[in-house]
Every structure is written in structure tokens, then in C-alpha cells.
Amino acid sequence: MAKKLFIRTYGCQMNVYDSARMADVLAPLGYAATLQVEEADMVILNTCHIREHAEEKVFSELGRLRLLKQAKAGRGGLIIAVAGCVAQAEGEEILARAPYVDIVLGPQTYHRLPEMVAQASRAGRQVLETDFPAEPKFDHLPPPRAHGPAAFLSVQEGCDKFCSFCVVPYTRGAEYSRPVAAVLAEAASLAGAGVCEITLLGQNVNGYHGEGPDGRGWGLGRLIGAIADLPGIERIRYTTSHPRDVSDDLIAAHRDIPQLMPFLHLPVQSGADAVLARMNRQHTAADYRRLIDRLRAAQPDLALSSDFIVGFPGESDADFASTLALIEDVGFAQAYSFKYSPRPGTPAAAMGEQIAESRKDERLAALQELIGRQAVAFNQGCVGRQFDVLLDRPGRHPGQLIGRSPYMQSVFVTAPETLLNTVQRLQVVAANPNSLAARLLEPRLLEHLACA
Ligand code: 5AD
Ligand code: SF4
């Protein structure tokens, strides 16, 4: 009988991609995915270490899994694996604190999961695999399986930026870009399996510099151009970018490549130069504003998103006011914002002038109020417009489907289930703070769709 695999994913889209690849790697061992944790023979928690909050959730989930494992003893048992960035950073501690965990594996070793499962189940011992192996894992992974019309494709991993608050350079290691040929082969195989929308992933995706067929390093703009030329690929997105690595080619790609969606997530973190310097962001607020001007000159329809941290050590009221001023000036379609959370081992955790939690709360509320207003205004500006939307999920209510607008908002529409996984022309009829409601224009029949 097929064994059942349950994966819970925390954190970023890179983890979502990694989870899908772990499922691909385990499929030949007879593991089929389940959404019911109770029926699982193996559970993987794919973890995130970026903020303290994300890490605490993992330990409380492990507590629940311990009970499930006890209940399943004698009924085939349960293999518990902890993957991702908490595993990388705190592997030993997990094994000590949660001795019922069978496998701890870092993000660079999941191609070896079958061996680890064999060791854990046959030898009955705990397995810890958190090396950064010399050969990239991508060389050892099977071709990805498509699950619907939209897919992630990891092109770059790791980060050399060392922002002073961030654990990623320690958990994901040095920057690595996959060769162009490997990326194009994966994209072509996804397109062949019916994928029409690809999101290119990397911790610092626009730092991409993979080796091209000509032996030269290709930047992200050039890579996007080559993917756009593949038959069947209608939409391309990418995330997450760093302002320092936005090249002229990438800006030109936003002007010239129609398949590249007019949306950019470009974290700025703060609008105050003193804070940006202590964050080691290697750019000023004025650099960011100039960059946005250049991007908008190339693609006037570009919607922007960003990440902000409030309450970074030493952030004064005036610094915070500069962040609000930058938000007012730039205008974002959406943004993510976080209270600064000291991460062990990062330089900022040891900085003086840590900010009181209550002050962080106040600043977060003020920033989120401003961003919320901008998001509502942006969404309202979409009412009446027509978009091609890839309807890739059923809605919460019967008869409803959901997709993403070109600008990443969720779009709800009343439409027959037969249109699931197709691109449809919709007209936006109403704006909510976090989504759009739309109506279906002339439904396009399946045989007319490039993307079915
Ligand atoms: N505290 C708060 N937010 C953080 N981020 C990264 N590290 C921290 C931290 N220590 C945020 C940044 C980053 C996003 C993914 O998470 O804004 O862009
Ligand atoms: Fe972390 Fe900075 Fe690298 Fe982003 S660019 S992953 S915030 S170190």
C-alpha cells in the first residue's frame, strides 16, 4: 500500500519549492502526498528561521507530532523529519530537545532524503544532514513534476549580502546560480507538462549570474528573455530581489518582455540612511527612489511591493518618519512589514539601543495603516479594468474560482469549475483590502487556450 507523506511548509516561496521537490524525491519510495496529517507515515516540517516567531511555531508543532507518533506506534509508526533553515541552524538542538525526531536535514541536502529515510527506518537512529555539499543538490534531483499551470523554478540560492539582521547567509550559504542550460531545461519540461506561469526563485534572485551556453555569466534579465522564448510560457515572475542588483538588463526586461508580469517585490527595509547603513544594506533611500523612477520609466504600469523592518536597533522617531515618507513618495501596491527580531549570531542582535517591544508595536501599526491605505487605493484603481487571470484555485464558496492578477492580488470570480487551471479575461467589479472581485467576460473554451 502506498505510504503517505505530509509536508508542512513555513516561510518563503523557496521553501514551497523545496517542499515540492522533497515530495518528488520521495515519490519513487512509494510516498504519496496527503493533506491529512493523521494518516501520514512520514511528516516533514520545512522550517523558516527568519524571525523568532517562525521558529517557535516549529517547536509547538513538534510537540503535537510527538503525540501522533505515540498513537501510531505499533501501527507502522511515523517518521518525523525537520527540514529547512531552523534545521540548518539548530540541528543538534532539535535532536536534543525533540529526541522523537528521526531526521534533521538542511536545505542543501534534501536530494539525499531517500538514504536518510532508509537509515532512520532500518537502523532506527537519528539522522543529521546539514552540510553544504560540494556538488549542488540540483544535479541530483529528478525533473520536477508539474502540479497545475503555475510553477516555481529555483534559479539561485544563498546570499552574500549579509544584511546585519538576517540569518539567510548562514542558513542558505553562499550565492549559487544554476547554469542557464539547467534552468531552461527545467522550464521547458514544466511547459511541456502544461505549466504556463513560472515564478523564478532565489533568496537574491536578481543576483543571478548563471553560466550561459556561451561560457559567460548571464544576468536575470537575459535569463527571463530566454525563458520567455520557450513555447507555452505566457507569464513570468521573479522573487526576491535586492536593490543593489537591479541591472540595466533587468530594467529593460520590464520594458521589452511582455510575458514578464508588471510586478516587482523589491525590499527596502527602511527609509532612513543611518538605519540602512547599520543594516548593511549597501544602498541609501535616494538610491532606492532613483531605482524606482528608472523602473517606472521603463514600465509605467509596474506595481511595487516591499519588505519593511520597524524597530531596528537605534531607529529613532525621525528615522521611522523617513520610512513613512519613503512609502508616501513611492506608493506601494502591497508590502510586508515586520518588527525587528534579534536572530542569534547576526551582528544586529549584538547592537546597542535595542528598541522596546511597545515602540515596535506602535511603529508597526502606523506603517501597516499607511500601507493598508495604499493597497486599498491601488485595488480601487483596478476596478473596471480587464485582466487575463490564471484561475488556479477553487474559491471558498461553491461556484467560485480564484487566481492572481498581473499585480499579484487575489481575484475572485463566479465561474464554472471547468475553467479551473485556465487563463480567463476578467473584469474587476469591486476592490477589497486584500483582494479583487471580478466577473467573467466571454469564457474562453479550452481548445482555444494555450494554457490548459
Ligand atoms: N527581524 C525582522 N524581520 C526580518 N527579516 C529578515 N530578518 C529579520 C529579522 N531579524 C525580514 C526582512 C526580509 C524578510 C524576508 O524578512 O524584511 O526582507
Ligand atoms: Fe537576508 Fe539581506 Fe540576503 Fe535578503 S539580501 S537574504 S535580507 S542578507
Short mmCIF file of C-alpha atoms and ligand atoms in Angstrom, two decimals:
data_model
loop_
_atom_site.label_atom_id
_atom_site.label_comp_id
_atom_site.label_asym_id
_atom_site.label_seq_id
_atom_site.Cartn_x
_atom_site.Cartn_y
_atom_site.Cartn_z
CA MET A 1 0.00 0.00 0.00
CA ALA A 2 1.24 3.50 -0.79
CA LYS A 3 2.77 5.32 2.11
CA LYS A 4 1.53 8.81 2.90
CA LEU A 5 3.67 11.92 3.17
CA PHE A 6 2.52 15.11 4.88
CA ILE A 7 4.66 18.25 4.45
CA ARG A 8 4.06 21.46 6.38
CA THR A 9 5.82 24.45 4.87
CA TYR A 10 6.74 27.61 6.76
CA GLY A 11 8.26 30.81 5.42
CA CYS A 12 9.21 31.84 1.92
CA GLN A 13 8.38 30.62 -1.56
CA MET A 14 11.78 28.98 -1.75
CA ASN A 15 10.53 26.65 0.96
CA VAL A 16 7.35 25.99 -1.02
CA TYR A 17 9.55 24.98 -3.97
CA ASP A 18 11.81 22.85 -1.76
CA SER A 19 8.78 21.08 -0.28
CA ALA A 20 7.54 20.14 -3.75
CA ARG A 21 10.99 18.85 -4.65
CA MET A 22 11.19 16.78 -1.45
CA ALA A 23 7.86 15.19 -2.43
CA ASP A 24 9.31 14.46 -5.91
CA VAL A 25 12.40 12.85 -4.36
CA LEU A 26 10.31 10.63 -2.08
CA ALA A 27 7.73 9.58 -4.71
CA PRO A 28 9.90 6.69 -6.03
CA LEU A 29 9.95 5.29 -2.47
CA GLY A 30 6.18 4.96 -2.65
CA TYR A 31 5.25 8.11 -0.72
CA ALA A 32 2.12 9.88 -1.96
CA ALA A 33 1.18 13.31 -0.64
CA THR A 34 -1.65 13.69 1.86
CA LEU A 35 -3.28 16.76 3.35
CA GLN A 36 -4.32 14.83 6.48
CA VAL A 37 -1.51 14.71 8.98
CA GLU A 38 -3.28 11.91 10.93
CA GLU A 39 -2.94 9.45 8.05
CA ALA A 40 0.74 10.22 7.36
CA ASP A 41 3.55 7.67 7.58
CA MET A 42 6.08 10.47 7.30
CA VAL A 43 5.83 14.14 8.22
CA ILE A 44 8.28 16.81 7.09
CA LEU A 45 8.27 20.24 8.71
CA ASN A 46 10.00 22.54 6.24
CA THR A 47 11.01 25.35 8.55
CA CYS A 48 11.84 29.05 8.49
CA HIS A 49 14.34 30.74 10.77
CA ILE A 50 13.97 34.32 9.59
CA ARG A 51 12.12 35.57 12.68
CA GLU A 52 11.77 34.15 16.17
CA HIS A 53 8.04 33.72 15.73
CA ALA A 54 8.54 31.32 12.79
CA GLU A 55 10.91 29.18 14.83
CA GLU A 56 8.62 28.90 17.88
CA LYS A 57 5.85 27.53 15.69
CA VAL A 58 8.08 24.62 14.71
CA PHE A 59 8.68 23.54 18.29
CA SER A 60 5.00 23.68 19.15
CA GLU A 61 4.14 21.66 16.03
CA LEU A 62 6.77 19.09 17.03
CA GLY A 63 5.04 18.72 20.39
CA ARG A 64 1.80 17.77 18.59
CA LEU A 65 3.61 15.36 16.28
CA ARG A 66 5.12 13.59 19.26
CA LEU A 67 1.61 12.62 20.39
CA LEU A 68 0.72 11.43 16.88
CA LYS A 69 3.88 9.33 16.77
CA GLN A 70 2.98 7.74 20.11
CA ALA A 71 -0.52 7.00 18.85
CA LYS A 72 0.90 5.38 15.72
CA ALA A 73 3.48 3.22 17.50
CA GLY A 74 2.80 -0.37 16.52
CA ARG A 75 0.68 0.80 13.54
CA GLY A 76 3.57 1.32 11.16
CA GLY A 77 4.93 4.26 13.12
CA LEU A 78 5.66 7.77 11.94
CA ILE A 79 8.90 9.21 10.57
CA ILE A 80 9.34 12.83 11.60
CA ALA A 81 11.75 14.98 9.61
CA VAL A 82 12.65 18.62 10.19
CA ALA A 83 13.98 20.37 7.09
CA GLY A 84 14.79 23.95 6.09
CA CYS A 85 16.52 26.80 7.83
CA VAL A 86 15.75 26.00 11.50
CA ALA A 87 17.13 22.52 10.82
CA GLN A 88 20.26 24.06 9.30
CA ALA A 89 20.82 26.50 12.14
CA GLU A 90 19.75 24.38 15.11
CA GLY A 91 20.03 20.77 14.02
CA GLU A 92 21.77 19.50 17.16
CA GLU A 93 19.39 21.37 19.42
CA ILE A 94 16.33 19.91 17.68
CA LEU A 95 17.63 16.38 18.11
CA ALA A 96 18.36 17.03 21.78
CA ARG A 97 15.10 18.90 22.54
CA ALA A 98 12.91 16.58 20.46
CA PRO A 99 14.50 13.10 20.59
CA TYR A 100 11.48 11.61 18.78
CA VAL A 101 12.57 13.48 15.60
CA ASP A 102 14.10 10.98 13.15
CA ILE A 103 15.72 13.20 10.52
CA VAL A 104 17.09 16.73 10.52
CA LEU A 105 18.17 17.99 7.12
CA GLY A 106 19.32 21.36 5.85
CA PRO A 107 18.11 22.98 2.62
CA GLN A 108 21.17 21.81 0.69
CA THR A 109 20.83 18.07 1.33
CA TYR A 110 17.28 17.05 0.51
CA HIS A 111 18.31 15.15 -2.63
CA ARG A 112 19.70 12.58 -0.14
CA LEU A 113 16.35 12.11 1.63
CA PRO A 114 15.86 8.52 0.39
CA GLU A 115 19.13 7.44 2.08
CA MET A 116 18.16 9.30 5.23
CA VAL A 117 14.74 7.61 5.35
CA ALA A 118 16.41 4.22 4.92
CA GLN A 119 18.90 4.93 7.72
CA ALA A 120 16.22 6.22 10.07
CA SER A 121 13.82 3.35 9.49
CA ARG A 122 16.29 0.46 9.24
CA ALA A 123 18.91 1.48 11.75
CA GLY A 124 16.37 3.30 13.91
CA ARG A 125 18.81 6.09 14.61
CA GLN A 126 18.54 9.84 14.33
CA VAL A 127 19.99 11.30 11.13
CA LEU A 128 21.51 14.79 10.94
CA GLU A 129 22.48 16.12 7.48
CA THR A 130 23.28 19.81 7.49
CA ASP A 131 26.45 20.02 5.38
CA PHE A 132 26.84 22.28 2.42
CA PRO A 133 27.86 19.55 -0.06
CA ALA A 134 30.41 20.40 -2.74
CA GLU A 135 28.10 19.33 -5.58
CA PRO A 136 24.89 21.33 -5.83
CA LYS A 137 21.77 19.35 -4.99
CA PHE A 138 20.17 20.41 -8.28
CA ASP A 139 22.47 17.99 -10.14
CA HIS A 140 20.90 15.11 -8.21
CA LEU A 141 17.23 15.94 -8.30
CA PRO A 142 14.73 14.26 -10.62
CA PRO A 143 12.93 16.53 -13.10
CA PRO A 144 10.17 18.37 -11.23
CA ARG A 145 6.58 17.25 -11.63
CA ALA A 146 4.09 19.94 -12.56
CA HIS A 147 1.11 20.37 -10.23
CA GLY A 148 -1.13 22.71 -12.22
CA PRO A 149 -0.48 25.59 -14.60
CA ALA A 150 1.72 27.71 -12.32
CA ALA A 151 5.10 26.57 -11.01
CA PHE A 152 8.10 27.81 -9.07
CA LEU A 153 11.57 27.37 -10.50
CA SER A 154 14.55 27.88 -8.24
CA VAL A 155 17.38 29.57 -10.18
CA GLN A 156 19.55 30.95 -7.41
CA GLU A 157 20.16 30.14 -3.79
CA GLY A 158 22.00 31.61 -0.89
CA CYS A 159 23.03 35.16 -0.22
CA ASP A 160 26.33 37.04 0.11
CA LYS A 161 24.78 40.34 1.17
CA PHE A 162 24.98 39.82 4.95
CA CYS A 163 22.36 42.33 5.97
CA SER A 164 23.13 42.67 9.67
CA PHE A 165 19.69 41.41 10.81
CA CYS A 166 19.41 38.37 8.57
CA VAL A 167 20.13 34.66 9.08
CA VAL A 168 19.86 33.67 5.42
CA PRO A 169 23.58 33.92 4.57
CA TYR A 170 24.22 31.49 7.45
CA THR A 171 21.38 29.03 6.80
CA ARG A 172 21.35 29.04 2.99
CA GLY A 173 25.05 29.62 2.44
CA ALA A 174 26.90 31.49 -0.30
CA GLU A 175 25.23 32.63 -3.50
CA TYR A 176 24.91 29.95 -6.13
CA SER A 177 23.31 30.37 -9.56
CA ARG A 178 22.21 27.35 -11.56
CA PRO A 179 23.58 27.18 -15.10
CA VAL A 180 21.35 28.65 -17.80
CA ALA A 181 21.02 25.29 -19.60
CA ALA A 182 19.71 23.57 -16.44
CA VAL A 183 17.19 26.34 -15.80
CA LEU A 184 15.95 26.31 -19.42
CA ALA A 185 15.66 22.52 -19.40
CA GLU A 186 13.55 22.65 -16.22
CA ALA A 187 11.41 25.47 -17.63
CA ALA A 188 10.88 23.56 -20.91
CA SER A 189 9.94 20.41 -19.03
CA LEU A 190 7.41 22.37 -16.94
CA ALA A 191 5.98 23.97 -20.10
CA GLY A 192 5.71 20.50 -21.66
CA ALA A 193 3.68 19.40 -18.62
CA GLY A 194 1.20 22.25 -19.12
CA VAL A 195 2.76 25.00 -16.98
CA CYS A 196 2.25 28.48 -18.42
CA GLU A 197 3.28 30.66 -15.47
CA ILE A 198 6.72 30.38 -13.93
CA THR A 199 7.98 32.22 -10.87
CA LEU A 200 11.76 32.28 -10.74
CA LEU A 201 13.00 31.97 -7.19
CA GLY A 202 16.12 32.94 -5.34
CA GLN A 203 16.98 34.47 -1.98
CA ASN A 204 18.63 37.16 -4.04
CA VAL A 205 17.18 36.24 -7.41
CA ASN A 206 18.36 39.29 -9.30
CA GLY A 207 21.91 38.49 -8.22
CA TYR A 208 21.55 35.59 -10.69
CA HIS A 209 24.73 35.11 -12.73
CA GLY A 210 24.48 31.53 -14.02
CA GLU A 211 26.86 30.24 -16.64
CA GLY A 212 25.39 30.57 -20.12
CA PRO A 213 25.89 28.20 -23.06
CA ASP A 214 28.48 30.74 -24.31
CA GLY A 215 30.54 30.22 -21.13
CA ARG A 216 29.70 33.74 -19.92
CA GLY A 217 27.70 34.68 -16.84
CA TRP A 218 24.10 35.60 -17.73
CA GLY A 219 22.13 38.08 -15.64
CA LEU A 220 18.49 37.65 -14.67
CA GLY A 221 17.18 39.93 -17.45
CA ARG A 222 18.79 37.79 -20.12
CA LEU A 223 17.57 34.59 -18.46
CA ILE A 224 14.00 35.92 -18.37
CA GLY A 225 14.28 36.70 -22.11
CA ALA A 226 15.33 33.12 -22.88
CA ILE A 227 12.50 31.66 -20.76
CA ALA A 228 10.00 33.96 -22.47
CA ASP A 229 11.08 32.46 -25.81
CA LEU A 230 10.06 28.95 -24.72
CA PRO A 231 6.77 27.87 -26.29
CA GLY A 232 3.91 27.76 -23.77
CA ILE A 233 5.38 30.14 -21.18
CA GLU A 234 2.94 33.04 -21.01
CA ARG A 235 3.80 34.64 -17.71
CA ILE A 236 7.00 35.09 -15.77
CA ARG A 237 7.51 36.44 -12.27
CA TYR A 238 10.55 36.51 -10.01
CA THR A 239 11.25 36.98 -6.33
CA THR A 240 13.05 38.16 -4.14
CA SER A 241 15.27 40.97 -5.35
CA HIS A 242 17.84 43.27 -3.79
CA PRO A 243 18.04 46.92 -4.85
CA ARG A 244 21.80 46.73 -5.33
CA ASP A 245 21.46 44.04 -8.01
CA VAL A 246 18.81 45.62 -10.24
CA SER A 247 20.74 45.77 -13.50
CA ASP A 248 20.04 47.74 -16.68
CA ASP A 249 19.14 44.42 -18.37
CA LEU A 250 16.51 43.66 -15.78
CA ILE A 251 15.00 47.13 -16.13
CA ALA A 252 14.98 46.65 -19.92
CA ALA A 253 13.29 43.26 -19.46
CA HIS A 254 10.38 45.03 -17.74
CA ARG A 255 10.08 47.28 -20.79
CA ASP A 256 10.60 44.70 -23.53
CA ILE A 257 9.31 41.30 -22.42
CA PRO A 258 5.51 41.14 -22.47
CA GLN A 259 5.46 37.83 -20.57
CA LEU A 260 7.19 39.49 -17.60
CA MET A 261 4.41 40.49 -15.21
CA PRO A 262 4.33 44.17 -14.18
CA PHE A 263 5.02 43.48 -10.53
CA LEU A 264 8.19 43.77 -8.51
CA HIS A 265 8.85 42.83 -4.90
CA LEU A 266 11.86 44.95 -4.01
CA PRO A 267 12.54 45.10 -0.26
CA VAL A 268 13.90 48.40 1.04
CA GLN A 269 13.58 47.63 4.80
CA SER A 270 13.89 51.27 5.91
CA GLY A 271 13.74 54.80 4.51
CA ALA A 272 16.47 56.18 6.82
CA ASP A 273 20.07 56.20 5.62
CA ALA A 274 21.51 55.77 9.12
CA VAL A 275 19.42 52.64 9.63
CA LEU A 276 20.15 51.33 6.14
CA ALA A 277 23.87 51.72 6.86
CA ARG A 278 23.63 49.82 10.16
CA MET A 279 21.59 47.17 8.35
CA ASN A 280 24.48 46.87 5.86
CA ARG A 281 22.03 47.24 3.01
CA GLN A 282 24.63 48.90 0.78
CA HIS A 283 22.20 51.44 -0.63
CA THR A 284 20.61 54.70 0.51
CA ALA A 285 16.96 55.77 0.42
CA ALA A 286 17.79 58.07 -2.51
CA ASP A 287 19.33 55.12 -4.42
CA TYR A 288 16.07 53.24 -3.94
CA ARG A 289 13.93 56.17 -5.09
CA ARG A 290 16.10 56.62 -8.20
CA LEU A 291 15.83 52.95 -8.99
CA ILE A 292 12.04 53.07 -8.74
CA ASP A 293 11.99 56.08 -11.08
CA ARG A 294 14.05 54.16 -13.65
CA LEU A 295 11.88 51.07 -13.37
CA ARG A 296 8.71 53.11 -13.75
CA ALA A 297 10.16 54.95 -16.73
CA ALA A 298 10.73 51.54 -18.36
CA GLN A 299 7.36 50.07 -17.33
CA PRO A 300 4.88 52.74 -16.17
CA ASP A 301 2.37 50.06 -15.18
CA LEU A 302 4.73 48.45 -12.64
CA ALA A 303 3.16 47.63 -9.24
CA LEU A 304 5.58 47.62 -6.34
CA SER A 305 5.86 45.62 -3.18
CA SER A 306 8.46 45.76 -0.44
CA ASP A 307 9.57 44.47 2.96
CA PHE A 308 9.99 46.77 5.96
CA ILE A 309 11.53 46.21 9.36
CA VAL A 310 10.47 48.51 12.19
CA GLY A 311 12.33 48.93 15.44
CA PHE A 312 15.78 48.05 14.13
CA PRO A 313 18.39 48.85 16.83
CA GLY A 314 18.89 52.60 17.12
CA GLU A 315 15.88 53.51 14.91
CA SER A 316 14.83 57.00 16.07
CA ASP A 317 11.44 58.66 15.64
CA ALA A 318 12.98 60.72 12.83
CA ASP A 319 14.32 57.56 11.15
CA PHE A 320 10.89 55.99 11.30
CA ALA A 321 9.34 59.17 9.89
CA SER A 322 11.76 58.86 6.93
CA THR A 323 10.45 55.35 6.29
CA LEU A 324 6.86 56.61 6.24
CA ALA A 325 7.92 59.45 3.91
CA LEU A 326 9.53 56.98 1.51
CA ILE A 327 6.35 54.90 1.49
CA GLU A 328 4.25 58.01 0.81
CA ASP A 329 6.52 59.03 -2.06
CA VAL A 330 6.93 55.65 -3.76
CA GLY A 331 3.40 54.28 -3.35
CA PHE A 332 3.17 50.50 -2.93
CA ALA A 333 0.52 48.07 -4.12
CA GLN A 334 1.28 45.92 -1.09
CA ALA A 335 4.09 45.30 1.39
CA TYR A 336 5.20 43.02 4.19
CA SER A 337 6.28 44.55 7.46
CA PHE A 338 7.92 43.05 10.50
CA LYS A 339 9.05 44.03 13.95
CA TYR A 340 12.79 43.63 14.21
CA SER A 341 13.57 40.27 15.81
CA PRO A 342 17.14 39.69 17.03
CA ARG A 343 18.49 36.49 15.49
CA PRO A 344 21.29 34.71 17.34
CA GLY A 345 24.64 35.04 15.60
CA THR A 346 23.71 38.06 13.47
CA PRO A 347 25.57 41.37 14.00
CA ALA A 348 22.40 43.39 14.72
CA ALA A 349 21.49 41.12 17.64
CA ALA A 350 24.60 42.39 19.45
CA MET A 351 23.99 46.09 18.67
CA GLY A 352 23.18 48.53 21.46
CA GLU A 353 19.98 50.59 21.51
CA GLN A 354 17.58 47.70 21.04
CA ILE A 355 14.08 49.17 20.75
CA ALA A 356 11.33 48.40 23.27
CA GLU A 357 8.64 45.99 22.07
CA SER A 358 5.88 48.55 22.75
CA ARG A 359 7.58 51.09 20.47
CA LYS A 360 7.96 48.44 17.77
CA ASP A 361 4.24 47.68 18.08
CA GLU A 362 3.33 51.36 17.64
CA ARG A 363 5.55 51.76 14.61
CA LEU A 364 4.33 48.56 13.01
CA ALA A 365 0.71 49.66 13.43
CA ALA A 366 1.43 53.09 11.90
CA LEU A 367 3.32 51.60 8.96
CA GLN A 368 0.69 48.95 8.32
CA GLU A 369 -2.04 51.55 8.43
CA LEU A 370 -0.27 53.55 5.71
CA ILE A 371 0.49 50.51 3.56
CA GLY A 372 -3.11 49.33 4.03
CA ARG A 373 -4.40 52.65 2.73
CA GLN A 374 -2.09 52.44 -0.29
CA ALA A 375 -3.17 48.85 -1.01
CA VAL A 376 -6.85 49.82 -0.87
CA ALA A 377 -6.20 52.76 -3.21
CA PHE A 378 -4.26 50.51 -5.58
CA ASN A 379 -7.01 47.89 -5.55
CA GLN A 380 -9.69 50.52 -6.13
CA GLY A 381 -7.70 51.77 -9.12
CA CYS A 382 -8.16 48.30 -10.64
CA VAL A 383 -11.98 48.45 -10.60
CA GLY A 384 -13.31 48.46 -14.16
CA ARG A 385 -10.05 47.17 -15.62
CA GLN A 386 -9.79 43.89 -17.52
CA PHE A 387 -7.10 41.34 -16.79
CA ASP A 388 -6.12 37.91 -18.02
CA VAL A 389 -6.12 35.82 -14.87
CA LEU A 390 -4.89 32.28 -14.40
CA LEU A 391 -7.65 30.66 -12.33
CA ASP A 392 -5.67 28.16 -10.33
CA ARG A 393 -7.68 27.54 -7.14
CA PRO A 394 -11.26 26.86 -6.17
CA GLY A 395 -12.72 29.64 -4.00
CA ARG A 396 -14.12 29.23 -0.52
CA HIS A 397 -17.71 29.39 -1.81
CA PRO A 398 -19.15 26.89 -4.27
CA GLY A 399 -19.03 28.12 -7.87
CA GLN A 400 -16.13 30.43 -7.16
CA LEU A 401 -12.61 30.33 -8.61
CA ILE A 402 -9.53 32.33 -7.58
CA GLY A 403 -6.48 33.49 -9.48
CA ARG A 404 -3.83 36.20 -9.31
CA SER A 405 -3.97 39.49 -11.14
CA PRO A 406 -0.85 40.61 -13.02
CA TYR A 407 -0.12 42.63 -9.85
CA MET A 408 -0.44 39.61 -7.53
CA GLN A 409 -3.76 40.47 -5.92
CA SER A 410 -6.10 37.51 -5.43
CA VAL A 411 -9.04 37.78 -7.82
CA PHE A 412 -12.35 36.02 -7.05
CA VAL A 413 -14.84 35.20 -9.78
CA THR A 414 -18.03 33.17 -10.13
CA ALA A 415 -17.14 30.67 -12.84
CA PRO A 416 -17.74 27.02 -13.68
CA GLU A 417 -15.25 24.51 -12.30
CA THR A 418 -14.35 23.52 -15.88
CA LEU A 419 -12.43 26.81 -16.11
CA LEU A 420 -10.10 25.84 -13.27
CA ASN A 421 -6.48 25.98 -14.47
CA THR A 422 -7.26 28.17 -17.46
CA VAL A 423 -6.45 31.79 -18.23
CA GLN A 424 -9.61 33.88 -18.49
CA ARG A 425 -10.32 37.51 -19.31
CA LEU A 426 -11.97 39.06 -16.25
CA GLN A 427 -13.27 42.50 -15.44
CA VAL A 428 -12.74 43.77 -11.94
CA VAL A 429 -16.02 44.83 -10.34
CA ALA A 430 -15.05 45.56 -6.72
CA ALA A 431 -12.00 46.04 -4.54
CA ASN A 432 -11.48 44.63 -1.05
CA PRO A 433 -8.47 45.49 1.11
CA ASN A 434 -6.69 42.24 0.16
CA SER A 435 -8.39 41.03 -2.98
CA LEU A 436 -10.46 41.91 -6.04
CA ALA A 437 -13.85 40.65 -7.14
CA ALA A 438 -14.31 40.19 -10.87
CA ARG A 439 -16.77 38.97 -13.47
CA LEU A 440 -16.05 36.58 -16.26
CA LEU A 441 -16.07 38.10 -19.71
CA GLU A 442 -16.64 35.76 -22.66
CA PRO A 443 -15.38 32.38 -21.29
CA ARG A 444 -12.59 31.08 -23.46
CA LEU A 445 -13.07 27.49 -24.48
CA LEU A 446 -10.38 25.02 -23.58
CA GLU A 447 -9.38 24.26 -27.17
CA HIS A 448 -8.56 27.91 -27.71
CA LEU A 449 -6.27 28.12 -24.75
CA ALA A 450 -2.56 27.91 -24.96
CA CYS A 451 -2.55 27.26 -21.27
CA ALA A 452 -4.82 24.42 -20.22
N1 5AD B 1 13.74 40.67 12.04
C1 5AD B 1 12.65 41.11 11.40
N2 5AD B 1 12.46 40.94 10.08
C2 5AD B 1 13.40 40.27 9.40
N3 5AD B 1 13.50 39.96 8.11
C3 5AD B 1 14.63 39.26 7.92
N4 5AD B 1 15.31 39.13 9.07
C4 5AD B 1 14.55 39.76 10.02
C5 5AD B 1 14.72 39.99 11.40
N5 5AD B 1 15.79 39.55 12.06
C6 5AD B 1 12.50 40.36 7.11
C7 5AD B 1 13.12 41.28 6.06
C8 5AD B 1 13.23 40.38 4.86
C9 5AD B 1 12.03 39.48 5.06
C10 5AD B 1 12.06 38.21 4.28
O1 5AD B 1 12.03 39.20 6.44
O2 5AD B 1 12.23 42.34 5.82
O3 5AD B 1 13.19 41.08 3.64
FE1 SF4 B 2 18.91 38.40 4.08
FE2 SF4 B 2 19.84 40.73 3.12
FE3 SF4 B 2 20.40 38.42 1.85
FE4 SF4 B 2 17.91 39.39 1.79
S1 SF4 B 2 19.74 40.37 0.91
S2 SF4 B 2 18.51 37.26 2.19
S3 SF4 B 2 17.73 40.32 3.82
S4 SF4 B 2 21.10 39.01 3.90
#
